[in-house]
PDB file of C-alpha atoms in Angstrom:
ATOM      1  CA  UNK A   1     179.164  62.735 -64.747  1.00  0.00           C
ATOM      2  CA  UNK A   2     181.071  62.152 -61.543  1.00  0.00           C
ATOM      3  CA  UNK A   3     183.958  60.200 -61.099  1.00  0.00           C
ATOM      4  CA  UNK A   4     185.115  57.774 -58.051  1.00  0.00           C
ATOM      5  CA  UNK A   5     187.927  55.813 -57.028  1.00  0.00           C
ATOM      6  CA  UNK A   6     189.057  53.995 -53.820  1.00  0.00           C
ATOM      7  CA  UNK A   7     191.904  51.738 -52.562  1.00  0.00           C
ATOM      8  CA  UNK A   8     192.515  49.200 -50.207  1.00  0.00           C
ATOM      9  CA  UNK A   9     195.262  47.235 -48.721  1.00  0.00           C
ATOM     10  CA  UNK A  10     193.851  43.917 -47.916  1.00  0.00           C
ATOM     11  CA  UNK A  11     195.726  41.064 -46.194  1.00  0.00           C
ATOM     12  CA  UNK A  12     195.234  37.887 -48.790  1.00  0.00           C
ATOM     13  CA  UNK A  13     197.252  36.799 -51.807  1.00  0.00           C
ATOM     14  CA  UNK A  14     196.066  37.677 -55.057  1.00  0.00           C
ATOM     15  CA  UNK A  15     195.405  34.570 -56.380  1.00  0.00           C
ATOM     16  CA  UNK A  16     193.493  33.687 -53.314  1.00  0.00           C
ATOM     17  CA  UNK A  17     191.503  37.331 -52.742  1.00  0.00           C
ATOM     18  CA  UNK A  18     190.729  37.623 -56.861  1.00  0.00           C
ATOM     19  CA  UNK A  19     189.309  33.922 -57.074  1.00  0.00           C
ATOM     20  CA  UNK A  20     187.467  34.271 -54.352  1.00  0.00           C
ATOM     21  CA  UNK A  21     185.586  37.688 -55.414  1.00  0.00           C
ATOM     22  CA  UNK A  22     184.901  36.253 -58.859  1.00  0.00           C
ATOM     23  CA  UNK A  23     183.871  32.604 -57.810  1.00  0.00           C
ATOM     24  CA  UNK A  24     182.428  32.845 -54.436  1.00  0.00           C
ATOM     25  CA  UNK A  25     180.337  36.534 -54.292  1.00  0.00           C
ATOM     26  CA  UNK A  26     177.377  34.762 -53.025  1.00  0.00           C
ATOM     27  CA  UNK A  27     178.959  32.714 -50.304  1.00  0.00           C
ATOM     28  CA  UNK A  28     180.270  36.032 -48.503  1.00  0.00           C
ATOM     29  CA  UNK A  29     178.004  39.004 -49.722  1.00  0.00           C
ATOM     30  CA  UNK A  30     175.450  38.228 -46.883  1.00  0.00           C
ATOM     31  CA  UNK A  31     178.098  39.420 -44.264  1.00  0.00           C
ATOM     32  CA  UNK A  32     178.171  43.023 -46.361  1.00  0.00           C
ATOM     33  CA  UNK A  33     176.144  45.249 -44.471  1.00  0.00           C
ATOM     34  CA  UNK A  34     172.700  46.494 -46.651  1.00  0.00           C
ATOM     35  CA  UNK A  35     173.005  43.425 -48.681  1.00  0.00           C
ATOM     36  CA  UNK A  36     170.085  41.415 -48.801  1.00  0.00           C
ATOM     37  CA  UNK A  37     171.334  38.591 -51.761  1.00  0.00           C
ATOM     38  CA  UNK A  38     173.458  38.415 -54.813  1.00  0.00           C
ATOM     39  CA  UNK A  39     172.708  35.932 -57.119  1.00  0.00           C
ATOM     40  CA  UNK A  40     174.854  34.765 -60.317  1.00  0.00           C
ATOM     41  CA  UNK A  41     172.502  34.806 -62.766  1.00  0.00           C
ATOM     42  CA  UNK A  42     175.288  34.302 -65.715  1.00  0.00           C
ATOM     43  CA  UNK A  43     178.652  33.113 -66.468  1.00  0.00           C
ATOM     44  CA  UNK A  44     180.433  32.334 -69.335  1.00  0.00           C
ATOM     45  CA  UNK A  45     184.294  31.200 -69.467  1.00  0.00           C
ATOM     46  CA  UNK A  46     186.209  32.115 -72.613  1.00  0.00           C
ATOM     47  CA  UNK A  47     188.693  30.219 -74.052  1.00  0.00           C
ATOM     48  CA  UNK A  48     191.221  33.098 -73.372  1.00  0.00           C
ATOM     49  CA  UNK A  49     190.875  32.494 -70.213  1.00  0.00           C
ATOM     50  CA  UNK A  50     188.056  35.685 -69.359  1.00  0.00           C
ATOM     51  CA  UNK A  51     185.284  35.249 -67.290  1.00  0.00           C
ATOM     52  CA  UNK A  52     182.064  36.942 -67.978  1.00  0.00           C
ATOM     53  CA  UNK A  53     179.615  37.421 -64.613  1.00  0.00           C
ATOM     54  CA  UNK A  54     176.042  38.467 -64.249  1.00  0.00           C
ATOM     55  CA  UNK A  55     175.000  38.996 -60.740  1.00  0.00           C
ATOM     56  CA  UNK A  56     171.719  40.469 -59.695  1.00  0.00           C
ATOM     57  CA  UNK A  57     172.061  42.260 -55.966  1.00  0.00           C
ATOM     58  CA  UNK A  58     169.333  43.356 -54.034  1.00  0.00           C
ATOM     59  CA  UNK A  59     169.246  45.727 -51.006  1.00  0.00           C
ATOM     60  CA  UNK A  60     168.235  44.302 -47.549  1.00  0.00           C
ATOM     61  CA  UNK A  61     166.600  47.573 -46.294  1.00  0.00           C
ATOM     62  CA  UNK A  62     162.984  48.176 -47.035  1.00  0.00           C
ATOM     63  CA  UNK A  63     162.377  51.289 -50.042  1.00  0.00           C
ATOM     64  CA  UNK A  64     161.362  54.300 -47.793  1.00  0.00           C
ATOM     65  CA  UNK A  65     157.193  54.394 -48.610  1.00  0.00           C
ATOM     66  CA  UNK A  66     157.828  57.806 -50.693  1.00  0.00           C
ATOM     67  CA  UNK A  67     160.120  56.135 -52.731  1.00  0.00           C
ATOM     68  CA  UNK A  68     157.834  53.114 -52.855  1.00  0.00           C
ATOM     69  CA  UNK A  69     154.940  55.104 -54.228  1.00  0.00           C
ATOM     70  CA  UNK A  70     156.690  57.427 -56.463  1.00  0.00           C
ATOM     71  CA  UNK A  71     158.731  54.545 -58.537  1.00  0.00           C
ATOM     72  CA  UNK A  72     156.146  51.582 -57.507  1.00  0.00           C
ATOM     73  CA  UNK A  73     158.807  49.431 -56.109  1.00  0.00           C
ATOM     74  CA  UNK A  74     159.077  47.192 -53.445  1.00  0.00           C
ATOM     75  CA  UNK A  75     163.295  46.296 -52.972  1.00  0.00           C
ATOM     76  CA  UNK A  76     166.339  48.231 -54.680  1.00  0.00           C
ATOM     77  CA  UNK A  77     168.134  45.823 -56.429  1.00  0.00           C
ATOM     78  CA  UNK A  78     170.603  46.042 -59.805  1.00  0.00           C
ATOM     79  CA  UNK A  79     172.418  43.781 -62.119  1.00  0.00           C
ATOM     80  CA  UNK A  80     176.326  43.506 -62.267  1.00  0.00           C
ATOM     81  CA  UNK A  81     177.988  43.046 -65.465  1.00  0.00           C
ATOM     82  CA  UNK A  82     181.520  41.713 -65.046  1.00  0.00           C
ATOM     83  CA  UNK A  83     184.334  40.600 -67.193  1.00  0.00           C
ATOM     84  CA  UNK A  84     187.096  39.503 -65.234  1.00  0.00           C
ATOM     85  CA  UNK A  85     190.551  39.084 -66.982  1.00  0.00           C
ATOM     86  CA  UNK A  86     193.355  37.291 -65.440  1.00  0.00           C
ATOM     87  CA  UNK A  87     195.874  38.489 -67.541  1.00  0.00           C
ATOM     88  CA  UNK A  88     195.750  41.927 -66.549  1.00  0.00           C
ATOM     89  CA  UNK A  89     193.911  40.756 -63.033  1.00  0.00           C
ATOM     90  CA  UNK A  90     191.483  43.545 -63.776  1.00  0.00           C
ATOM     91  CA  UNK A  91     187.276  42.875 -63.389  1.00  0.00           C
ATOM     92  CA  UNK A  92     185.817  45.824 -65.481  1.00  0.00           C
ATOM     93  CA  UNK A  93     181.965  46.451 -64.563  1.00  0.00           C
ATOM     94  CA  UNK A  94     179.440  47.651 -65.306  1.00  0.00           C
ATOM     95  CA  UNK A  95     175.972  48.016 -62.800  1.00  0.00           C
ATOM     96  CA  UNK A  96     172.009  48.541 -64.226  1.00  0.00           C
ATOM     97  CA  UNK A  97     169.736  49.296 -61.623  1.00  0.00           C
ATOM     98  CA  UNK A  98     166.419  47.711 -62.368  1.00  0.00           C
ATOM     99  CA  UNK A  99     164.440  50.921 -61.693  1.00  0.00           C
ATOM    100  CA  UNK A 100     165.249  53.740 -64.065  1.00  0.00           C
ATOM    101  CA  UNK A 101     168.308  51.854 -65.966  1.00  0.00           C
ATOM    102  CA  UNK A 102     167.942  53.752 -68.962  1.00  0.00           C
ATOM    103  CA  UNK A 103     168.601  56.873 -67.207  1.00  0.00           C
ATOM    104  CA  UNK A 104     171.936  56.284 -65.574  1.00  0.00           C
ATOM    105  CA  UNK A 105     174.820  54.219 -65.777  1.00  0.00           C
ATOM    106  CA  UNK A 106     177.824  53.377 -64.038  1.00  0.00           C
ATOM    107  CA  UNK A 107     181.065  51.292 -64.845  1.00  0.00           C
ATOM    108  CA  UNK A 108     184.359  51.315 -64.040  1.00  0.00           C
ATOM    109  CA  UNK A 109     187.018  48.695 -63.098  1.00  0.00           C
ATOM    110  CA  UNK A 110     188.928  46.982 -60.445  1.00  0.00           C
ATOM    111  CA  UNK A 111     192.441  46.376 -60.289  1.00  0.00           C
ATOM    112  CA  UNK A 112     193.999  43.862 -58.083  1.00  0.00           C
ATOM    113  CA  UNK A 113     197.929  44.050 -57.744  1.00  0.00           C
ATOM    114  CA  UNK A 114     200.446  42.163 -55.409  1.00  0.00           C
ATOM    115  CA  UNK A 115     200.756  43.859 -52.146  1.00  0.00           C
ATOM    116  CA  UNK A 116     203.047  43.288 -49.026  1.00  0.00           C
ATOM    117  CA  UNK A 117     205.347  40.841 -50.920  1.00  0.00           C
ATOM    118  CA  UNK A 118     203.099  38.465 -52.137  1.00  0.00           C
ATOM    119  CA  UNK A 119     201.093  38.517 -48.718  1.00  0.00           C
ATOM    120  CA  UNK A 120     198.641  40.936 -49.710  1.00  0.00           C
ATOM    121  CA  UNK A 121     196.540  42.882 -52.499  1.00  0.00           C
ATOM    122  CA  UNK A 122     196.187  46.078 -53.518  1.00  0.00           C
ATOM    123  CA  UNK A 123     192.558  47.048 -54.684  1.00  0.00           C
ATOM    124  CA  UNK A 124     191.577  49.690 -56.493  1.00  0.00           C
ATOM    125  CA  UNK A 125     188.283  50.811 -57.987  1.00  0.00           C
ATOM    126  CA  UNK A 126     187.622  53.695 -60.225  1.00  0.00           C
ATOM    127  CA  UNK A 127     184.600  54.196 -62.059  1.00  0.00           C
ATOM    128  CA  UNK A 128     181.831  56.837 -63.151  1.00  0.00           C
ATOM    129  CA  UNK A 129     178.683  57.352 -62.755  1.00  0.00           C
ATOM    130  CA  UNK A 130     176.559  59.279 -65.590  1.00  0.00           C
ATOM    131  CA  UNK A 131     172.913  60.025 -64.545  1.00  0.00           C
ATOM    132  CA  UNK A 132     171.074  61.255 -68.023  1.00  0.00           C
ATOM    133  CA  UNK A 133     169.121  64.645 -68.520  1.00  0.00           C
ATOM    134  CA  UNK A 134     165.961  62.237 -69.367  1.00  0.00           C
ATOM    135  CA  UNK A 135     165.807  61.421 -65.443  1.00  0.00           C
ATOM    136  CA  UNK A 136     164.564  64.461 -64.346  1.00  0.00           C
ATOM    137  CA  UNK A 137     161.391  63.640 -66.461  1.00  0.00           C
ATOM    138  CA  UNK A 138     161.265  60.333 -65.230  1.00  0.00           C
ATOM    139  CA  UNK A 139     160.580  61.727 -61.541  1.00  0.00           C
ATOM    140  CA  UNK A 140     158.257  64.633 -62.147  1.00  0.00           C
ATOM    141  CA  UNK A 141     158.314  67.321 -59.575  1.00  0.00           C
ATOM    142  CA  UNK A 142     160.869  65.855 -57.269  1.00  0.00           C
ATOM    143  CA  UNK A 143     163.083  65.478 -60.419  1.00  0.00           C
ATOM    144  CA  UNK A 144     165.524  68.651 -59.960  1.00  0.00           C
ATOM    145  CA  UNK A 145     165.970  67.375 -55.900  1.00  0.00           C
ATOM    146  CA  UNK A 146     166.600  63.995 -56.646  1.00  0.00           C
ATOM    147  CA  UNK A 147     169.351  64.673 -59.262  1.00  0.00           C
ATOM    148  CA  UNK A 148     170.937  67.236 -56.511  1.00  0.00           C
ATOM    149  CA  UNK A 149     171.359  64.028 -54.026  1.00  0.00           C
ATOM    150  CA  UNK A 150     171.993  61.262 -56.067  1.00  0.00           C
ATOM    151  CA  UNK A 151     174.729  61.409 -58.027  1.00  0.00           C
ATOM    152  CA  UNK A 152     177.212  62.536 -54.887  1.00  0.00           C
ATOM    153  CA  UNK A 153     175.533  60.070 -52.771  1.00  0.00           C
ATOM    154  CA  UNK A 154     176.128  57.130 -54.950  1.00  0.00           C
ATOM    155  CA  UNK A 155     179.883  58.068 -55.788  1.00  0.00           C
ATOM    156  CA  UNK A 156     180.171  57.967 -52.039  1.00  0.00           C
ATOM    157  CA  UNK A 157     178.275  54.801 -51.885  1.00  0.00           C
ATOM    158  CA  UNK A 158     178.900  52.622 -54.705  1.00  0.00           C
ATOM    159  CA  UNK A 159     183.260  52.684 -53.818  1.00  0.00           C
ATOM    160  CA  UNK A 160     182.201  52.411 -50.346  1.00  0.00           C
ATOM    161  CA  UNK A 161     180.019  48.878 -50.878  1.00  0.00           C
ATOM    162  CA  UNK A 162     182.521  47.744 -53.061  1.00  0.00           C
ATOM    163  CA  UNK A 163     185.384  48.212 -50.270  1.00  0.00           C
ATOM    164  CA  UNK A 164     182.832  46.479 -47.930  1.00  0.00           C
ATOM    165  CA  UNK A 165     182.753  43.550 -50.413  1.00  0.00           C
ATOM    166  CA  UNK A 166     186.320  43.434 -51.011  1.00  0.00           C
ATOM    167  CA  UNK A 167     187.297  43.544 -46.919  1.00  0.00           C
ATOM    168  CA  UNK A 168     184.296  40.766 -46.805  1.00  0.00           C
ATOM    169  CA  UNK A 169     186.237  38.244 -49.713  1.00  0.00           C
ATOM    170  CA  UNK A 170     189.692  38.998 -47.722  1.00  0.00           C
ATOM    171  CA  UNK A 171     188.219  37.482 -44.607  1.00  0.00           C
ATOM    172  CA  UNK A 172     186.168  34.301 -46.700  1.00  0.00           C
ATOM    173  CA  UNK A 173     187.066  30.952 -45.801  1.00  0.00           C
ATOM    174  CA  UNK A 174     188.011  29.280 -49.207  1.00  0.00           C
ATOM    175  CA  UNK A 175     186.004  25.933 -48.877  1.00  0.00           C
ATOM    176  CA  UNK A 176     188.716  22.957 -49.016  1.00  0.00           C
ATOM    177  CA  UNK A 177     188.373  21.348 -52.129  1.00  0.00           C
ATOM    178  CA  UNK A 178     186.600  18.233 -51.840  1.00  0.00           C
ATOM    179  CA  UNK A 179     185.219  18.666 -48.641  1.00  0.00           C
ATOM    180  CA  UNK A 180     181.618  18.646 -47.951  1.00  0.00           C
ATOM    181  CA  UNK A 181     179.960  20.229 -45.420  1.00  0.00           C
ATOM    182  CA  UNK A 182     177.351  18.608 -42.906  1.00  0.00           C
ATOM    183  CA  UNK A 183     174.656  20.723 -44.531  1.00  0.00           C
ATOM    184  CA  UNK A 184     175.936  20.094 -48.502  1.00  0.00           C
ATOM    185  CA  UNK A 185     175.534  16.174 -47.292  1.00  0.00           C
ATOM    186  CA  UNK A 186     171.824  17.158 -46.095  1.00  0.00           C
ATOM    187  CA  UNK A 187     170.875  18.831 -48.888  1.00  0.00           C
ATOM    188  CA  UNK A 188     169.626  16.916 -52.114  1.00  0.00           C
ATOM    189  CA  UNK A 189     169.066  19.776 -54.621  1.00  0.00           C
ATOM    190  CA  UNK A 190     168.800  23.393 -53.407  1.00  0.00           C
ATOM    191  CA  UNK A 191     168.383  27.157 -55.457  1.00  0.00           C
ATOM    192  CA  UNK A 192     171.735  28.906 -54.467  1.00  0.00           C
ATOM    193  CA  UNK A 193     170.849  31.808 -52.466  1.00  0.00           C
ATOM    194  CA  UNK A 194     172.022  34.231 -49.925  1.00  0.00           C
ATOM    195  CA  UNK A 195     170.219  36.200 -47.009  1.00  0.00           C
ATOM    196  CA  UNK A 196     166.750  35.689 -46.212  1.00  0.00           C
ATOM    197  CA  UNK A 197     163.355  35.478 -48.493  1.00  0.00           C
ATOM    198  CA  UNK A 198     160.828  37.657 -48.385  1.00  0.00           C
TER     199      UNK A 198
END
């Protein structure tokens, strides 16, 4: 099991920086480099006041034609499980990659606190990730060398995408409420997506 944690300073209220990370993830994750699309897939408000997210993210780089053949995949994606609690302004989380899910996991939380006097937010993410013994099976031969990279890679990776994320909802326009834009007025009924289709 390894464990991660990172912190950032960014320059947006709290109020402003947490609703726009829980509401508006698709609107912005396009700008996050190596995202292809998130897409909510769930949400359910409590009457506590929680907020309980599915998203499913997928990878806008193409799976390397080893990797392709070996796990018969086409795209990396994974779903994010997140309960967001304004209370404590803490989103815990949990993410399940699509390939191999049952043979690692990784959770953790983020904290968002008042920063700067009021101007800014404090981020921080800690988390784990736990890849199983049962993996090594999973991938044959290559097994032993694939644990040996993946576990430090992804608690370098996983904080670091998350920062990205977080740096990319500090610099979101929150849409005025009300207004419409030209293309919301040309648009009849449309799928919510982000990035492009392949």
């Amino acid at each position: 099991m390894r464990n991660f944690r990172s912190v950032v300073v960014l320059r947006r209220p709290r109020a402003e920086l947490w609703t726009i990370m829980r509401d508006h993830l698709a609107a912005f994750a396009a700008s996050v480099a190596d995202i292809g699309e998130v897409r909510q897939i769930e949400r359910v408000e409590a009457a506590d006041g929680t907020v309980r997210i599915a998203n499913r993210w997928q990878v806008q780089r193409p799976v390397p034609p080893s990797v392709r053949a070996m796990l018969k995949i086409d795209t990396f994606a994974w779903i994010d499980r997140n309960v967001w609690d304004q209370r404590s302004h803490t989103c815990r989380w949990s993410i399940e990659p699509t390939v191999l899910g049952e043979h690692a996991s990784c959770r953790g939380e983020t904290l968002f606190e008042v920063a700067m006097g009021g101007r800014g937010t404090r981020v921080t993410f800690s988390g784990e990730l736990d890849v199983k013994p049962g993996l090594v099976d999973a991938l044959g031969s290559v097994g032993p060398m694939v644990i040996g990279s993946i576990e430090p890679a992804v608690s370098t990776i996983v904080p670091r995408n998350l920062r990205a994320v977080a740096e990319a909802a500090a610099a979101f326009a929150l849409p005025v409420a009300g207004a419409r834009s030209a293309d919301e007025d040309a648009v009849v009924e449309a799928e919510p997506w982000v990035g492009e289709r392949g």
